[in-house]
mmCIF file of C-alpha atoms in Angstrom:
data_model
loop_
_atom_site.group_PDB
_atom_site.id
_atom_site.type_symbol
_atom_site.label_atom_id
_atom_site.label_comp_id
_atom_site.label_asym_id
_atom_site.label_seq_id
_atom_site.Cartn_x
_atom_site.Cartn_y
_atom_site.Cartn_z
ATOM 1 C CA UNK P 99 3.586 3.862 -3.223
ATOM 2 C CA UNK P 100 5.785 0.623 -2.681
ATOM 3 C CA UNK P 101 3.166 -1.691 -1.792
ATOM 4 C CA UNK P 102 3.196 -5.483 -0.813
ATOM 5 C CA UNK P 103 0.366 -8.086 -0.427
ATOM 6 C CA UNK P 104 0.226 -11.415 0.626
ATOM 7 C CA UNK P 105 -2.156 -14.481 -0.243
ATOM 8 C CA UNK P 106 -3.835 -16.262 0.761
ATOM 9 C CA UNK P 107 -4.265 -14.920 4.321
ATOM 10 C CA UNK P 108 -4.368 -18.485 5.958
ATOM 11 C CA UNK P 109 -3.522 -21.639 4.635
ATOM 12 C CA UNK P 110 -4.206 -25.029 5.990
ATOM 13 C CA UNK P 111 -2.616 -28.223 4.621
ATOM 14 C CA UNK P 112 -2.204 -32.067 5.542
ATOM 15 C CA UNK P 113 0.939 -33.480 5.710
ATOM 16 C CA UNK P 114 2.520 -34.175 2.569
ATOM 17 C CA UNK P 115 0.246 -31.860 0.136
ATOM 18 C CA UNK P 116 2.348 -29.450 -1.693
ATOM 19 C CA UNK P 117 1.081 -25.747 -2.130
ATOM 20 C CA UNK P 118 2.287 -22.235 -2.910
ATOM 21 C CA UNK P 119 2.307 -18.902 -1.107
ATOM 22 C CA UNK P 120 2.172 -15.731 -2.946
ATOM 23 C CA UNK P 121 3.799 -12.074 -2.559
ATOM 24 C CA UNK P 122 2.555 -9.701 -5.135
ATOM 25 C CA UNK P 123 4.634 -6.281 -4.771
ATOM 26 C CA UNK P 124 4.663 -2.972 -6.637
ATOM 27 C CA UNK P 125 7.505 -0.941 -6.434
ATOM 28 C CA UNK P 126 9.642 1.622 -8.334
ATOM 29 C CA UNK P 127 12.885 -0.218 -8.480
ATOM 30 C CA UNK P 128 13.288 -3.796 -6.776
ATOM 31 C CA UNK P 129 16.788 -4.022 -4.709
ATOM 32 C CA UNK P 130 15.946 -7.600 -3.527
ATOM 33 C CA UNK P 131 12.831 -9.356 -2.451
ATOM 34 C CA UNK P 132 13.186 -11.471 0.863
ATOM 35 C CA UNK P 133 11.162 -14.434 2.674
ATOM 36 C CA UNK P 134 11.167 -14.815 6.230
ATOM 37 C CA UNK P 135 9.481 -17.320 8.318
ATOM 38 C CA UNK P 136 8.230 -16.531 12.015
ATOM 39 C CA UNK P 137 7.324 -18.887 14.716
ATOM 40 C CA UNK P 138 4.541 -17.911 17.224
ATOM 41 C CA UNK P 139 6.239 -15.674 19.929
ATOM 42 C CA UNK P 140 9.379 -15.292 18.011
ATOM 43 C CA UNK P 141 11.324 -12.842 15.877
ATOM 44 C CA UNK P 142 11.129 -13.247 11.951
ATOM 45 C CA UNK P 143 13.816 -15.810 10.651
ATOM 46 C CA UNK P 144 15.464 -15.238 7.265
ATOM 47 C CA UNK P 145 15.061 -17.414 4.959
ATOM 48 C CA UNK P 146 15.773 -16.487 1.116
ATOM 49 C CA UNK P 147 16.694 -13.379 -0.840
ATOM 50 C CA UNK P 148 15.805 -12.789 -4.631
ATOM 51 C CA UNK P 149 17.485 -10.319 -6.622
ATOM 52 C CA UNK P 150 16.267 -10.697 -10.174
ATOM 53 C CA UNK P 151 13.387 -11.860 -11.999
ATOM 54 C CA UNK P 152 13.841 -15.575 -12.960
ATOM 55 C CA UNK P 153 15.976 -16.402 -10.005
ATOM 56 C CA UNK P 154 15.028 -19.317 -7.643
ATOM 57 C CA UNK P 155 16.563 -20.205 -4.237
ATOM 58 C CA UNK P 156 16.081 -23.665 -2.248
ATOM 59 C CA UNK P 157 16.195 -24.751 1.067
ATOM 60 C CA UNK P 158 14.804 -27.938 1.993
ATOM 61 C CA UNK P 159 11.125 -28.481 1.292
ATOM 62 C CA UNK P 160 11.197 -24.371 0.214
ATOM 63 C CA UNK P 161 11.888 -23.217 -2.857
ATOM 64 C CA UNK P 162 11.415 -19.566 -3.436
ATOM 65 C CA UNK P 163 10.966 -17.817 -7.281
ATOM 66 C CA UNK P 164 10.702 -14.296 -8.360
ATOM 67 C CA UNK P 165 9.112 -12.756 -11.473
ATOM 68 C CA UNK P 166 8.901 -8.865 -12.377
ATOM 69 C CA UNK P 167 5.330 -8.437 -10.120
ATOM 70 C CA UNK P 168 5.504 -11.525 -7.702
ATOM 71 C CA UNK P 169 7.139 -14.305 -5.659
ATOM 72 C CA UNK P 170 6.091 -17.758 -4.802
ATOM 73 C CA UNK P 171 7.079 -19.620 -1.883
ATOM 74 C CA UNK P 172 6.542 -23.501 -3.251
ATOM 75 C CA UNK P 173 6.239 -25.988 -0.144
ATOM 76 C CA UNK P 174 6.961 -29.357 -1.461
ATOM 77 C CA UNK P 175 5.508 -32.491 0.952
ATOM 78 C CA UNK P 176 5.315 -30.412 4.066
ATOM 79 C CA UNK P 177 5.512 -31.611 7.209
ATOM 80 C CA UNK P 178 3.798 -30.083 10.847
ATOM 81 C CA UNK P 179 7.098 -28.397 11.892
ATOM 82 C CA UNK P 180 6.803 -25.885 8.366
ATOM 83 C CA UNK P 181 3.858 -24.536 10.374
ATOM 84 C CA UNK P 182 4.755 -20.918 10.598
ATOM 85 C CA UNK P 183 3.844 -17.680 9.414
ATOM 86 C CA UNK P 184 5.653 -16.811 6.447
ATOM 87 C CA UNK P 185 6.459 -13.047 5.670
ATOM 88 C CA UNK P 186 7.659 -11.507 2.309
ATOM 89 C CA UNK P 187 9.452 -7.990 2.296
ATOM 90 C CA UNK P 188 10.619 -6.005 -0.600
ATOM 91 C CA UNK P 189 13.692 -3.247 -0.536
ATOM 92 C CA UNK P 190 13.505 -0.747 -3.245
ATOM 93 C CA UNK P 191 16.574 0.861 -4.364
ATOM 94 C CA UNK P 192 17.965 3.190 -1.686
ATOM 95 C CA UNK P 193 15.023 2.457 0.797
ATOM 96 C CA UNK P 194 14.085 0.550 3.464
ATOM 97 C CA UNK P 195 11.919 -2.916 3.642
ATOM 98 C CA UNK P 196 8.239 -2.841 3.008
ATOM 99 C CA UNK P 197 6.770 -5.759 4.408
ATOM 100 C CA UNK P 198 3.779 -7.827 3.754
ATOM 101 C CA UNK P 199 1.470 -8.652 6.247
ATOM 102 C CA UNK P 200 2.084 -12.508 6.010
ATOM 103 C CA UNK P 201 0.703 -15.865 5.296
ATOM 104 C CA UNK P 202 -0.421 -18.328 8.430
ATOM 105 C CA UNK P 203 0.604 -21.873 7.277
ATOM 106 C CA UNK P 204 -0.405 -24.679 9.293
ATOM 107 C CA UNK P 205 0.172 -28.035 8.546
ATOM 108 C CA UNK P 206 -2.111 -30.700 10.134
ATOM 109 C CA UNK P 207 -0.435 -34.688 10.835
ATOM 110 C CA UNK K 190 27.232 -15.698 18.918
ATOM 111 C CA UNK K 191 23.808 -14.606 20.434
ATOM 112 C CA UNK K 192 22.997 -12.867 17.174
ATOM 113 C CA UNK K 193 20.358 -9.802 18.327
ATOM 114 C CA UNK K 194 19.304 -9.860 21.727
ATOM 115 C CA UNK K 195 16.040 -7.797 23.213
ATOM 116 C CA UNK K 196 15.271 -6.906 26.675
ATOM 117 C CA UNK K 197 12.664 -6.812 28.144
ATOM 118 C CA UNK K 198 10.636 -9.872 26.932
ATOM 119 C CA UNK K 199 7.623 -8.762 27.985
ATOM 120 C CA UNK K 200 6.381 -5.303 29.754
ATOM 121 C CA UNK K 201 3.121 -3.790 30.654
ATOM 122 C CA UNK K 202 2.769 -0.119 31.419
ATOM 123 C CA UNK K 203 0.138 2.351 32.426
ATOM 124 C CA UNK K 204 -0.743 5.477 30.005
ATOM 125 C CA UNK K 205 1.791 8.244 30.381
ATOM 126 C CA UNK K 206 4.652 6.130 31.736
ATOM 127 C CA UNK K 207 8.094 5.894 30.002
ATOM 128 C CA UNK K 208 10.525 3.150 29.163
ATOM 129 C CA UNK K 209 13.241 2.237 27.170
ATOM 130 C CA UNK K 210 13.560 -1.029 24.948
ATOM 131 C CA UNK K 211 16.932 -2.196 24.822
ATOM 132 C CA UNK K 212 18.679 -4.074 21.923
ATOM 133 C CA UNK K 213 22.258 -5.350 20.954
ATOM 134 C CA UNK K 214 24.023 -7.199 18.061
ATOM 135 C CA UNK K 215 27.065 -9.198 18.060
ATOM 136 C CA UNK K 216 27.423 -9.727 14.303
ATOM 137 C CA UNK K 217 29.679 -6.305 13.987
ATOM 138 C CA UNK K 218 26.773 -4.912 11.752
ATOM 139 C CA UNK K 219 26.478 -1.620 10.766
ATOM 140 C CA UNK K 220 22.993 -0.690 10.060
ATOM 141 C CA UNK K 221 20.451 -1.378 12.851
ATOM 142 C CA UNK K 222 16.578 -0.767 12.947
ATOM 143 C CA UNK K 223 13.262 -0.625 15.047
ATOM 144 C CA UNK K 224 10.191 -2.168 13.926
ATOM 145 C CA UNK K 225 6.588 -2.977 15.678
ATOM 146 C CA UNK K 226 4.266 -5.705 14.566
ATOM 147 C CA UNK K 227 0.767 -5.369 15.077
ATOM 148 C CA UNK K 228 -2.198 -7.920 14.001
ATOM 149 C CA UNK K 229 -3.122 -8.006 10.345
ATOM 150 C CA UNK K 230 -0.534 -5.571 9.387
ATOM 151 C CA UNK K 231 3.266 -6.004 8.124
ATOM 152 C CA UNK K 232 6.281 -5.044 10.165
ATOM 153 C CA UNK K 233 6.363 -1.397 10.302
ATOM 154 C CA UNK K 234 9.519 0.904 10.430
ATOM 155 C CA UNK K 235 10.023 2.991 13.586
ATOM 156 C CA UNK K 236 13.368 4.161 13.320
ATOM 157 C CA UNK K 237 16.621 3.053 11.789
ATOM 158 C CA UNK K 238 20.208 3.850 12.111
ATOM 159 C CA UNK K 239 22.342 3.519 8.909
ATOM 160 C CA UNK K 240 25.642 3.749 10.813
ATOM 161 C CA UNK K 241 26.744 4.657 14.375
ATOM 162 C CA UNK K 242 26.256 8.180 15.047
ATOM 163 C CA UNK K 243 23.200 8.583 12.776
ATOM 164 C CA UNK K 244 19.295 7.931 13.042
ATOM 165 C CA UNK K 245 16.573 8.351 11.055
ATOM 166 C CA UNK K 246 12.822 8.134 11.221
ATOM 167 C CA UNK K 247 11.173 5.375 9.378
ATOM 168 C CA UNK K 248 7.323 5.067 8.525
ATOM 169 C CA UNK K 249 5.519 5.179 12.342
ATOM 170 C CA UNK K 250 8.069 7.548 14.224
ATOM 171 C CA UNK K 251 5.828 9.369 16.542
ATOM 172 C CA UNK K 252 5.843 8.696 19.944
ATOM 173 C CA UNK K 253 9.209 7.430 20.060
ATOM 174 C CA UNK K 254 12.894 8.276 20.301
ATOM 175 C CA UNK K 255 15.870 6.526 19.547
ATOM 176 C CA UNK K 256 19.790 6.123 20.534
ATOM 177 C CA UNK K 257 22.512 4.805 18.676
ATOM 178 C CA UNK K 258 24.588 4.115 21.854
ATOM 179 C CA UNK K 259 27.581 2.520 19.861
ATOM 180 C CA UNK K 260 28.089 -0.133 16.908
ATOM 181 C CA UNK K 261 26.426 -2.692 19.000
ATOM 182 C CA UNK K 262 23.376 -1.322 20.465
ATOM 183 C CA UNK K 263 20.429 0.704 19.243
ATOM 184 C CA UNK K 264 17.687 1.545 22.220
ATOM 185 C CA UNK K 265 13.996 2.783 21.898
ATOM 186 C CA UNK K 266 12.252 4.950 24.193
ATOM 187 C CA UNK K 267 8.748 5.842 24.526
ATOM 188 C CA UNK K 268 8.431 8.957 26.712
ATOM 189 C CA UNK K 269 4.776 8.907 27.519
ATOM 190 C CA UNK K 270 3.064 5.775 26.761
ATOM 191 C CA UNK K 271 -0.236 5.472 25.141
ATOM 192 C CA UNK K 272 -2.748 2.451 24.626
ATOM 193 C CA UNK K 273 -2.240 2.651 20.546
ATOM 194 C CA UNK K 274 1.561 1.872 21.590
ATOM 195 C CA UNK K 275 0.454 -1.941 22.395
ATOM 196 C CA UNK K 276 2.231 -3.864 19.822
ATOM 197 C CA UNK K 277 5.481 -6.433 19.780
ATOM 198 C CA UNK K 278 8.748 -4.273 18.977
ATOM 199 C CA UNK K 279 11.360 -5.749 17.047
ATOM 200 C CA UNK K 280 15.129 -4.971 16.684
ATOM 201 C CA UNK K 281 16.992 -5.732 13.607
ATOM 202 C CA UNK K 282 20.283 -5.304 11.855
ATOM 203 C CA UNK K 283 22.028 -5.484 8.620
ATOM 204 C CA UNK K 284 25.645 -5.397 7.574
ATOM 205 C CA UNK K 285 25.489 -2.247 5.406
ATOM 206 C CA UNK K 286 23.250 0.626 4.893
ATOM 207 C CA UNK K 287 20.031 0.559 3.509
ATOM 208 C CA UNK K 288 20.010 0.200 -0.400
ATOM 209 C CA UNK K 289 23.185 -1.687 -0.680
ATOM 210 C CA UNK K 290 24.249 -4.982 -1.507
ATOM 211 C CA UNK K 291 23.858 -7.824 1.358
ATOM 212 C CA UNK K 292 21.211 -5.512 3.040
ATOM 213 C CA UNK K 293 19.649 -8.886 4.777
ATOM 214 C CA UNK K 294 18.111 -7.922 8.044
ATOM 215 C CA UNK K 295 18.198 -10.337 10.926
ATOM 216 C CA UNK K 296 15.518 -10.048 13.917
ATOM 217 C CA UNK K 297 15.749 -10.160 17.641
ATOM 218 C CA UNK K 298 13.096 -12.110 19.652
ATOM 219 C CA UNK K 299 10.855 -9.218 20.429
ATOM 220 C CA UNK K 300 9.277 -7.282 23.082
ATOM 221 C CA UNK K 301 5.472 -7.395 23.790
ATOM 222 C CA UNK K 302 4.420 -4.577 25.401
ATOM 223 C CA UNK K 303 0.938 -3.433 26.721
ATOM 224 C CA UNK K 304 -0.064 -0.187 27.567
ATOM 225 C CA UNK K 305 -3.358 0.075 30.075
#
């Protein structure tokens, strides 16, 4: 069964304190791995798509990486506006998305 | 370019009442999806429409029906609401049918539904 787990469940950082969020997955064949940001009371906002192991994508303070079993979302020198829930989803070949439960990030000033 | 829009934003129902959640996208996408989001759980797929004229069940379809009205619009209907359907509902769309290239899904702002 295709499955996605995310850790930690919640993370509190001081402004400027870099860290990483983990997304571990088991899937029969990976078509793509997706990262989304979700602010309270809003819909998920697309961040990155990764297709193959070794691939990396960057956007401002965020960098996403992919291996055969997991993906990391690295946050460098975070700011309070980076506070949100970060969702990971995998898409097996020929199938729909499977979402993880998310990591709730709080960045304190 | 509004992206994906959903109405209503909030709704309170009594057990047994019915309602329809509306979704529209202006990105000329082929595929549309309905998810529910519950605390501590990932987004779960209720129904999807790979292309205009087709609909298929997702992971949690019981108690729901859908209609792909045209390429832009995809509605979700609760015929007889139950407290277990209290949740936040999201509509999403993507350019291609599931499993193809460029399958990024774009989400609407959500409908917060409470069933008493």
